[in-house]
XYZ file of C-alpha atoms in Angstrom:
635
model
C -15.559 -8.225 -17.495
C -13.343 -5.720 -17.841
C -11.531 -4.184 -14.921
C -8.927 -3.063 -13.679
C -5.929 -4.767 -12.216
C -3.088 -2.821 -9.969
C 0.330 -2.544 -10.749
C 2.095 -6.139 -10.834
C 4.814 -4.593 -9.359
C 4.059 -1.577 -7.119
C 1.711 -4.493 -4.641
C 4.548 -6.360 -4.563
C 6.927 -4.058 -3.031
C 3.977 -2.813 -0.654
C 3.547 -6.487 0.362
C 7.115 -7.136 0.918
C 7.118 -3.857 3.174
C 3.786 -2.897 4.605
C 2.821 -6.330 5.010
C -0.637 -5.921 3.733
C -2.590 -4.293 0.183
C -6.123 -3.695 -0.354
C -8.486 -4.371 -3.370
C -11.527 -2.501 -4.996
C -13.935 -4.232 -6.322
C -13.111 -2.574 -9.486
C -9.819 -4.659 -9.126
C -11.605 -8.156 -8.995
C -13.291 -8.580 -12.272
C -16.479 -9.941 -10.714
C -20.594 -7.543 -11.526
C -20.991 -5.308 -8.173
C -24.060 -7.233 -7.750
C -22.345 -10.456 -6.978
C -21.644 -8.580 -3.901
C -24.886 -7.099 -3.245
C -26.050 -10.482 -3.472
C -23.994 -12.207 -0.833
C -24.052 -10.123 1.973
C -27.912 -10.788 1.085
C -27.555 -14.046 1.302
C -25.063 -14.291 4.671
C -27.448 -11.967 6.118
C -30.493 -14.170 5.731
C -28.196 -16.809 7.257
C -26.882 -15.347 9.931
C -30.831 -14.167 11.412
C -31.426 -17.444 10.750
C -28.655 -18.876 12.764
C -27.501 -21.155 10.106
C -23.529 -21.926 9.779
C -22.238 -20.246 6.865
C -19.786 -21.432 4.889
C -19.903 -21.534 0.901
C -21.193 -25.281 1.171
C -24.210 -23.107 1.950
C -23.447 -19.107 0.222
C -21.588 -20.509 -3.135
C -21.476 -16.559 -4.723
C -18.432 -16.785 -2.300
C -16.366 -19.104 -5.153
C -16.397 -16.621 -7.479
C -15.023 -14.589 -5.486
C -12.088 -17.001 -5.173
C -11.625 -16.878 -9.132
C -12.035 -13.359 -9.891
C -9.787 -12.646 -12.225
C -8.293 -9.738 -9.573
C -7.694 -11.886 -6.666
C -6.519 -15.017 -8.083
C -3.955 -12.051 -10.383
C -3.119 -10.629 -7.293
C -2.543 -14.541 -5.530
C -0.625 -15.855 -8.172
C 1.947 -12.572 -7.204
C 1.827 -13.128 -3.802
C 2.368 -16.672 -3.194
C 2.938 -18.483 -6.675
C 0.051 -20.220 -8.953
C -2.035 -23.292 -8.009
C -1.794 -21.457 -4.190
C -3.742 -23.912 -1.921
C -6.391 -22.575 0.475
C -6.478 -24.243 4.015
C -9.618 -25.865 4.318
C -12.153 -25.970 7.022
C -10.620 -23.709 8.842
C -11.898 -19.700 9.206
C -13.268 -20.291 5.896
C -16.185 -18.953 7.343
C -18.263 -14.791 7.600
C -16.811 -12.640 11.184
C -19.226 -9.831 11.975
C -18.085 -7.580 13.799
C -20.421 -5.880 16.963
C -19.009 -4.660 19.979
C -15.929 -6.552 21.591
C -12.320 -5.876 20.722
C -9.245 -8.903 20.551
C -6.203 -7.817 21.119
C -3.159 -7.406 18.639
C -2.109 -10.720 17.650
C -0.883 -12.610 14.981
C -3.052 -15.324 13.681
C -1.846 -18.984 14.684
C -0.596 -20.133 10.952
C -1.666 -23.455 11.311
C -5.652 -25.121 11.895
C -7.300 -23.381 14.481
C -4.850 -22.370 17.071
C -1.977 -24.966 16.163
C 1.630 -23.626 15.700
C 4.308 -23.705 13.467
C 7.716 -22.440 12.952
C 6.765 -19.259 10.979
C 7.940 -17.845 7.641
C 9.235 -14.714 6.332
C 9.266 -15.524 2.777
C 5.397 -14.703 1.600
C 4.930 -18.338 1.865
C 1.248 -17.893 3.682
C -1.079 -15.260 3.291
C -4.650 -14.054 4.484
C -6.756 -13.049 2.651
C -10.013 -10.821 3.525
C -13.592 -10.409 1.575
C -16.223 -7.452 2.534
C -19.594 -8.217 0.816
C -20.718 -5.083 1.801
C -19.046 -0.849 2.249
C -17.192 -0.889 5.735
C -17.719 2.890 7.168
C -14.852 3.950 9.440
C -17.052 2.935 12.364
C -18.614 0.054 11.543
C -15.601 -2.165 13.107
C -12.737 -2.320 10.307
C -10.105 -4.291 10.689
C -7.599 -2.632 12.936
C -4.008 -3.894 11.869
C -0.198 -2.978 12.483
C 1.432 -2.703 9.219
C 5.338 -3.245 8.602
C 5.112 -5.282 11.590
C 4.910 -8.671 9.925
C 8.776 -9.738 10.263
C 9.188 -9.225 14.503
C 7.471 -11.465 16.400
C 7.673 -12.585 20.252
C 9.242 -15.688 21.675
C 6.713 -18.389 22.515
C 8.994 -21.792 23.236
C 8.829 -21.427 27.238
C 7.138 -18.561 26.956
C 3.091 -19.656 28.261
C 1.722 -16.627 27.381
C 2.410 -17.797 23.769
C 2.226 -21.100 23.823
C -0.711 -21.139 21.348
C -0.251 -20.537 17.946
C -1.791 -17.109 18.615
C 1.055 -14.203 19.494
C -0.081 -11.832 21.726
C 1.168 -8.107 22.006
C -0.581 -7.941 25.422
C -1.437 -11.081 26.772
C -2.536 -9.116 30.395
C -5.309 -7.659 27.561
C -7.000 -11.656 27.995
C -6.295 -12.829 32.107
C -7.420 -9.578 32.699
C -10.903 -10.024 31.216
C -11.105 -7.356 28.904
C -11.398 -8.901 26.022
C -14.904 -10.289 27.509
C -15.727 -6.930 28.123
C -18.041 -4.927 25.191
C -16.574 -1.872 24.203
C -19.270 -0.274 22.909
C -23.392 -1.556 22.388
C -26.010 -1.824 24.492
C -23.397 -3.486 27.816
C -20.851 -0.951 27.047
C -19.940 0.856 30.245
C -18.519 3.552 28.595
C -20.144 7.189 27.288
C -21.379 7.302 23.630
C -19.248 10.231 22.471
C -15.813 8.362 24.736
C -16.704 5.163 22.244
C -16.996 7.286 18.967
C -13.290 9.943 19.694
C -11.340 6.779 21.054
C -11.077 7.713 24.519
C -11.965 4.606 26.513
C -10.425 2.129 28.650
C -9.541 0.171 25.439
C -8.347 2.432 22.832
C -5.752 3.093 25.511
C -4.923 0.220 26.214
C -4.303 -0.115 22.407
C -2.911 2.292 21.827
C 0.169 1.768 24.566
C 0.154 -1.725 23.646
C 1.280 -0.380 19.923
C 3.861 2.485 21.336
C 5.428 0.469 23.551
C 6.928 -1.840 20.947
C 8.982 1.271 19.418
C 9.612 -0.743 16.090
C 10.242 1.528 12.736
C 6.850 2.325 11.082
C 5.187 1.466 13.858
C 1.600 3.207 13.528
C -1.674 1.021 13.741
C -3.919 1.131 10.212
C -7.912 0.680 9.864
C -9.258 -1.370 6.793
C -11.571 2.216 6.142
C -13.362 3.028 4.536
C -13.856 -0.081 1.842
C -16.182 -0.091 -0.899
C -18.842 -3.720 -1.209
C -16.520 -5.945 -2.264
C -13.667 -5.360 -1.578
C -10.424 -7.932 -1.046
C -7.677 -7.286 1.865
C -4.367 -9.238 1.775
C -2.199 -9.127 4.480
C 1.009 -11.433 5.659
C -0.112 -13.894 7.911
C 2.546 -12.666 10.045
C 1.199 -9.027 10.220
C -0.023 -7.982 13.794
C -3.778 -7.225 13.626
C -7.076 -7.379 15.858
C -10.817 -7.214 15.115
C -12.287 -3.975 16.001
C -15.339 -3.007 17.767
C -18.088 -1.212 16.100
C -18.527 3.012 16.915
C -21.627 2.804 15.001
C -25.743 3.109 16.923
C -25.591 -0.271 18.055
C -29.198 -0.065 16.847
C -28.622 0.201 13.811
C -26.240 -3.438 13.806
C -29.021 -6.351 13.425
C -30.486 -4.270 10.346
C -26.536 -3.398 9.062
C -23.995 -6.427 9.872
C -21.045 -5.901 9.070
C -19.461 -9.186 7.518
C -15.770 -10.175 6.711
C -14.984 -13.520 4.846
C -11.304 -14.528 5.888
C -9.395 -17.063 3.753
C -6.369 -18.717 4.384
C -3.970 -19.168 1.580
C -0.531 -20.445 0.941
C 2.150 -21.045 -1.339
C 3.060 -24.739 -3.206
C 5.038 -22.991 -6.090
C 8.466 -21.170 -5.943
C 9.391 -17.588 -7.585
C 11.350 -18.386 -10.399
C 10.992 -15.551 -12.513
C 13.377 -12.254 -13.276
C 13.576 -9.669 -10.355
C 13.267 -6.270 -10.213
C 15.833 -4.168 -9.863
C 15.506 -2.748 -5.822
C 14.538 0.606 -5.704
C 13.659 1.155 -1.969
C 10.079 2.417 -1.820
C 8.478 5.831 -0.986
C 6.135 7.416 0.177
C 2.590 4.523 1.781
C -0.478 5.670 -0.170
C -2.702 3.733 1.915
C -0.932 4.639 5.754
C 0.682 8.094 4.619
C 3.693 7.205 6.315
C 7.505 7.671 4.588
C 9.079 4.611 3.635
C 12.475 6.329 3.232
C 12.990 7.090 6.634
C 12.890 2.854 7.157
C 16.475 2.339 9.136
C 18.875 0.271 7.364
C 18.273 -3.139 9.181
C 14.542 -3.324 7.563
C 15.517 -1.913 4.104
C 18.104 -5.273 3.952
C 15.130 -7.040 5.175
C 12.988 -5.800 2.160
C 15.849 -5.660 0.354
C 15.263 -9.557 0.242
C 12.214 -10.736 0.614
C 11.863 -8.293 -2.622
C 14.579 -10.549 -4.464
C 12.761 -13.641 -2.987
C 9.216 -13.394 -4.075
C 10.348 -12.037 -7.428
C 12.787 -15.057 -8.199
C 13.039 -17.518 -5.267
C 16.507 -16.776 -4.804
C 18.609 -14.266 -2.703
C 19.913 -11.713 -3.840
C 23.518 -9.944 -4.783
C 26.291 -9.755 -1.957
C 26.171 -5.823 -1.155
C 27.830 -3.657 1.061
C 25.161 -2.898 4.552
C 24.513 0.773 2.346
C 24.919 3.068 4.730
C 28.550 2.571 5.605
C 30.174 -1.102 6.380
C 29.593 -2.315 9.800
C 31.764 -4.696 10.785
C 30.680 -8.325 11.196
C 31.518 -8.226 14.781
C 29.298 -5.200 15.699
C 26.922 -7.078 13.639
C 27.113 -10.095 15.994
C 26.534 -8.255 19.190
C 23.840 -6.463 17.662
C 22.341 -10.711 17.294
C 21.805 -10.328 21.071
C 20.541 -7.382 21.319
C 17.555 -7.243 23.983
C 13.863 -7.303 24.576
C 11.035 -7.168 22.295
C 11.657 -3.423 21.117
C 15.366 -4.682 19.886
C 13.251 -7.883 17.718
C 14.287 -5.318 14.798
C 17.887 -4.924 15.458
C 18.146 -8.620 15.851
C 16.456 -9.579 12.607
C 18.516 -6.668 10.546
C 21.934 -8.120 11.686
C 20.885 -11.439 10.944
C 19.757 -10.339 6.906
C 22.460 -7.840 7.505
C 25.405 -10.990 7.745
C 23.444 -12.620 5.037
C 24.089 -10.400 2.577
C 28.008 -9.825 2.855
C 30.565 -10.971 0.947
C 31.749 -13.437 3.508
C 29.169 -16.172 3.169
C 31.963 -18.460 5.794
C 31.937 -15.625 7.864
C 28.171 -15.452 8.091
C 27.837 -19.010 8.427
C 29.912 -18.786 11.668
C 28.378 -16.237 13.586
C 24.988 -16.780 12.820
C 25.483 -20.535 13.327
C 26.852 -19.271 16.731
C 23.907 -17.272 17.758
C 21.718 -20.517 16.264
C 23.062 -22.015 20.069
C 22.220 -19.221 22.158
C 20.797 -19.820 25.355
C 18.118 -16.812 24.140
C 14.956 -18.075 21.635
C 15.256 -14.260 20.487
C 18.787 -14.322 19.325
C 17.991 -18.117 17.729
C 15.060 -16.366 16.024
C 17.096 -13.874 14.402
C 19.866 -16.335 13.614
C 17.574 -19.140 11.541
C 15.864 -15.810 9.189
C 19.552 -15.035 8.960
C 21.173 -18.403 7.745
C 17.761 -18.483 5.264
C 18.646 -15.470 3.571
C 22.303 -16.699 3.262
C 21.080 -20.029 0.819
C 22.940 -22.756 0.353
C 26.082 -21.867 2.044
C 24.692 -22.067 5.108
C 23.710 -25.490 4.802
C 26.536 -27.417 6.665
C 25.236 -25.064 10.139
C 21.904 -26.072 9.461
C 22.514 -29.676 9.264
C 24.726 -30.299 12.209
C 21.796 -27.686 13.891
C 19.073 -30.464 12.928
C 21.586 -32.877 14.787
C 21.431 -30.960 18.455
C 21.056 -32.535 21.605
C 19.219 -29.227 22.193
C 15.161 -29.703 21.101
C 15.237 -26.095 20.059
C 18.524 -26.311 18.493
C 17.276 -28.767 16.150
C 13.698 -27.283 15.367
C 14.919 -23.782 14.455
C 18.096 -26.049 11.648
C 14.892 -28.412 10.456
C 12.859 -24.958 9.743
C 15.991 -23.850 7.971
C 17.397 -26.581 6.359
C 13.809 -26.621 4.287
C 14.326 -23.262 3.972
C 17.903 -22.846 2.929
C 19.311 -26.877 2.420
C 21.280 -27.824 -0.318
C 19.099 -29.491 -2.158
C 21.084 -32.949 -1.890
C 20.588 -36.176 -0.606
C 21.800 -35.781 2.835
C 19.741 -32.743 3.696
C 16.657 -34.390 2.550
C 17.817 -37.699 4.929
C 17.724 -35.017 7.759
C 14.906 -33.781 7.134
C 13.658 -37.227 7.187
C 15.874 -38.708 10.291
C 13.625 -35.970 11.836
C 9.975 -36.713 11.203
C 10.437 -40.522 11.654
C 12.535 -40.639 14.803
C 12.811 -37.644 16.959
C 11.276 -37.205 20.220
C 10.029 -33.567 20.122
C 5.737 -33.498 17.788
C 7.122 -29.737 17.505
C 10.450 -31.038 15.516
C 8.603 -33.699 13.508
C 5.987 -30.863 12.680
C 8.675 -28.709 11.736
C 10.313 -31.768 9.713
C 7.139 -32.151 7.987
C 6.816 -28.946 7.041
C 10.123 -28.812 5.667
C 9.971 -31.125 3.482
C 7.370 -29.855 2.021
C 9.265 -26.652 1.216
C 12.890 -28.920 0.201
C 10.625 -30.881 -2.134
C 9.181 -26.994 -3.446
C 12.673 -25.936 -3.874
C 14.068 -28.823 -5.742
C 10.414 -29.096 -8.848
C 12.224 -25.344 -9.284
C 15.192 -26.316 -9.556
C 14.770 -29.054 -12.179
C 15.414 -31.622 -8.896
C 11.575 -33.035 -8.741
C 12.049 -36.547 -10.825
C 15.182 -37.275 -8.889
C 13.907 -35.908 -5.057
C 10.094 -36.092 -5.057
C 9.452 -39.441 -4.340
C 12.092 -40.119 -1.337
C 10.132 -36.886 0.190
C 7.048 -38.684 -0.072
C 7.478 -41.640 1.222
C 8.864 -39.946 4.033
C 5.778 -38.362 4.302
C 3.542 -41.326 3.691
C 5.749 -42.693 6.049
C 4.552 -40.573 8.831
C 0.572 -40.568 8.253
C 0.745 -44.379 8.607
C 2.867 -43.898 12.094
C 1.661 -40.407 13.853
C -1.856 -40.734 15.474
C -4.602 -38.094 15.574
C -4.990 -36.964 19.979
C -7.728 -35.390 21.853
C -7.496 -31.477 21.523
C -5.580 -30.182 24.007
C -8.223 -27.323 25.224
C -9.825 -30.680 25.590
C -7.870 -32.824 27.742
C -7.011 -29.937 29.749
C -10.408 -28.241 30.253
C -8.525 -24.793 29.440
C -9.147 -22.439 26.921
C -6.717 -22.283 24.124
C -5.083 -19.279 25.081
C -4.377 -21.357 28.345
C -3.185 -25.085 28.079
C 0.123 -26.043 28.135
C 2.963 -28.531 27.005
C 1.660 -32.314 27.826
C 3.627 -35.265 27.869
C 2.002 -35.906 24.729
C 2.840 -33.167 22.737
C 5.034 -30.017 23.666
C 3.682 -27.774 20.520
C 0.069 -26.358 20.547
C -1.532 -28.572 18.239
C -4.809 -26.873 17.870
C -8.512 -26.268 19.207
C -10.686 -29.160 18.806
C -13.335 -29.103 15.879
C -15.715 -31.494 15.372
C -18.249 -29.277 13.854
C -20.795 -30.935 15.360
C -20.688 -33.475 12.118
C -20.773 -37.498 14.486
C -18.153 -39.131 12.048
C -15.641 -36.326 13.314
C -13.721 -35.720 16.532
C -12.410 -33.322 18.637
C -8.624 -34.581 18.398
C -5.659 -32.827 16.188
C -2.651 -33.919 15.315
C -0.103 -30.679 14.352
C 2.723 -33.549 13.059
C -0.277 -34.902 10.674
C -1.608 -32.095 9.319
C 1.883 -30.045 7.914
C 2.355 -33.491 6.401
C -0.631 -33.750 4.619
C -0.212 -29.861 3.656
C 3.284 -30.438 2.583
C 2.028 -33.135 0.562
C -1.007 -30.559 -0.958
C 2.396 -28.881 -2.087
C 3.762 -31.231 -3.714
C 0.819 -33.160 -5.776
C 0.180 -29.479 -7.098
C 3.331 -30.528 -9.654
C 1.544 -33.256 -11.019
C 1.302 -37.264 -10.155
C 4.260 -38.073 -12.866
C 7.008 -36.316 -9.854
C 5.984 -39.481 -6.909
C 7.458 -42.278 -9.280
C 6.857 -45.714 -7.975
C 5.543 -44.069 -4.658
C 1.566 -42.546 -6.739
C 0.068 -45.850 -6.050
C 0.614 -45.537 -1.843
C 0.376 -42.104 -2.204
C -3.439 -42.085 -3.726
C -4.066 -45.108 -1.265
C -2.988 -43.316 1.778
C -4.844 -40.302 0.779
C -8.186 -41.912 -0.037
C -7.990 -43.246 3.496
C -7.601 -40.989 5.047
C -10.567 -39.155 3.145
C -12.825 -41.942 4.194
C -12.136 -42.855 7.686
C -10.099 -39.946 9.913
C -11.332 -38.557 12.625
C -9.832 -35.211 12.338
C -11.238 -33.012 9.822
C -8.456 -30.637 8.636
C -6.670 -33.838 7.715
C -9.678 -34.904 5.359
C -9.800 -31.458 3.966
C -5.917 -31.574 3.496
C -6.495 -34.947 1.822
C -8.934 -34.006 -0.491
C -7.222 -31.176 -1.485
C -4.076 -32.907 -2.348
C -6.756 -35.776 -4.124
C -8.530 -33.251 -6.365
C -4.604 -31.948 -7.530
C -3.845 -35.076 -8.612
C -6.538 -35.337 -10.371
C -7.359 -32.082 -12.110
C -3.695 -30.339 -12.166
C -1.329 -30.766 -15.400
C -3.465 -33.046 -17.299
C -1.559 -35.107 -19.857
C -1.679 -36.932 -23.179
C -0.188 -39.961 -21.456
C -0.924 -40.093 -18.087
C -0.880 -43.014 -14.972
C -3.448 -45.558 -15.099
C -3.666 -44.924 -11.471
C -4.412 -41.555 -12.343
C -7.302 -42.084 -14.376
C -9.019 -44.336 -12.169
C -8.506 -41.611 -9.519
C -9.930 -38.665 -11.647
C -12.999 -41.272 -12.134
C -13.696 -42.413 -8.470
C -12.831 -39.018 -6.908
C -16.754 -37.944 -6.008
C -16.840 -40.670 -4.697
C -14.466 -40.577 -2.636
C -15.114 -37.065 -1.338
C -18.829 -37.926 -0.974
C -17.227 -40.117 2.003
C -17.113 -37.188 4.127
C -20.464 -35.022 5.198
C -18.636 -31.539 4.744
C -17.168 -31.068 1.984
C -14.079 -27.886 1.312
C -15.145 -26.626 -2.009
C -13.502 -22.842 -0.918
C -10.396 -25.454 -1.216
C -11.145 -28.140 -4.455
C -12.332 -24.549 -6.203
C -8.897 -23.941 -6.615
C -8.579 -26.918 -9.260
C -12.142 -26.330 -11.169
C -13.989 -28.450 -8.574
C -17.405 -26.782 -7.786
C -20.383 -27.729 -5.276
C -23.266 -29.287 -7.119
C -27.018 -27.507 -7.191
C -28.107 -28.958 -4.008
C -24.858 -28.722 -2.299
C -27.130 -26.368 0.523
C -29.233 -29.145 1.503
C -26.682 -32.200 1.152
C -22.766 -30.259 2.594
C -24.684 -28.220 5.523
C -26.063 -30.203 8.011
C -28.434 -28.986 10.553
C -26.635 -28.365 13.766
C -26.841 -26.108 16.301
C -25.673 -21.939 15.663
C -21.968 -22.441 15.763
C -20.757 -19.711 17.650
C -19.105 -17.399 15.184
C -16.800 -14.001 16.977
C -18.363 -11.453 16.909
C -15.145 -8.910 17.707
C -12.623 -10.730 15.193
C -10.609 -8.909 12.282
């Protein structure tokens, strides 16, 4: 089928700068009737109170395989990208309530991990029906993806989602309908955005005073549109403003999928050009401050090549390193772009040794916001930051170790001592948070090693560290259950100093509401490494297969099971060769039996390697469970 793919270079630059791109149905390469069929099936399932997944509506898998979707996602997160299984990969229905502005949890269901600036994780939204401006379109804050908020000792943001106005939750406004039959507002005020809810949303964004800081709603959209945005973009679920009496017959569905990178960019960067007027939002990007320009320049170069751009001056005249060091310590949330911009500009300077010293000093600052800017600057600096990051990873201060460990995964030299430092943090750090960051960092380190041609040398040791961790780390009763609190109000505990997420068992007896952020990050890292073929596993291949198989057959944490399924499927079906290990041929033959050990299967994730549900998957893989409440005001 003929289709019109958007210009990939233009799309990449738009994503790097604004953090969000839109694909119309004409860009996908699938028949329009597919969207109508999905919508009608979904409407019927929703009214029947079925739990809606791709197993129930397998036509959605055709959207994930659409040529335009694959081409766009390949450009943004690399070939063989993965889908996080058993998470929010199901439809959300827009209704009468408003979420407040937030950045999504970047692990399954409110789990916390370190946020990457590089395009490592994105979200894909699919709308099977048209979305008018009054149907609760996804609300976003473009250009917000590189700035965030403290969370390490800020309990308002302890759970994985970072909130712009946490008092909105505490005051109960999120539970109050902004529209619909139970709303306290006049219809005219709802339509013209004059309600207290509307004012609260506008004021929260405006108070930030960040560059190019303006909300934008994803509407109007044609049926079959796809929105792709940075996982770090501020956004929210939006209430409907049309006649609530039409909602039942005209529901607005949205499917959400979390995608993550398994391959490093290795292409040739295009010459950097400052983007001009933004056709989507109408903003003039040429007015962006130099701090933001330098962030864009780095991210554009990295997304195309996997490396930092060459050193440059600061663009608007030399700014002394001492002045940039002062800017690193700007205060308050409004100072975030100044701090981050200073870090990137130091990294872009000609004196990498001086930049490493200044950023290394900031990495040990008492303020989280300063440490955060410093580690992104060190990651942008690249290999010259290695010794600074190694030293930080061994600090007596937990938060410094966490930052150093993250930076080593992002940019540490591909050396044995760096690998061992990451393995040591995963093996014996007292902090669950640091161990989880180490697991994720090993995946990044291994991904970079493959791109540099060092995979056969380094990959077995990386996988060995991850396998050992999986044999040692244990699941715990999820924090919301253990503390008897909403996930938004959970706090650090003796068992864990990081939010490990909501307890989810999908009401399937095999599973339990248990979590382990270290196990989950170790397994997502394993998915990344298994995407490069069995040959790189070397002597640990059989242990790897045995460990993953045991998880699929016995684990009670559903997210771990889904990740293990994906890792096994990638070993079996990616990079087939004429001569392959006996263990892989055996795995390929046994994989259907292994998957059948689970009463539910993550077909959206497994579809990335060509697997699809059998014709009877609806009966076999969608248990008859009570309707699980799905958010009515999600994005």
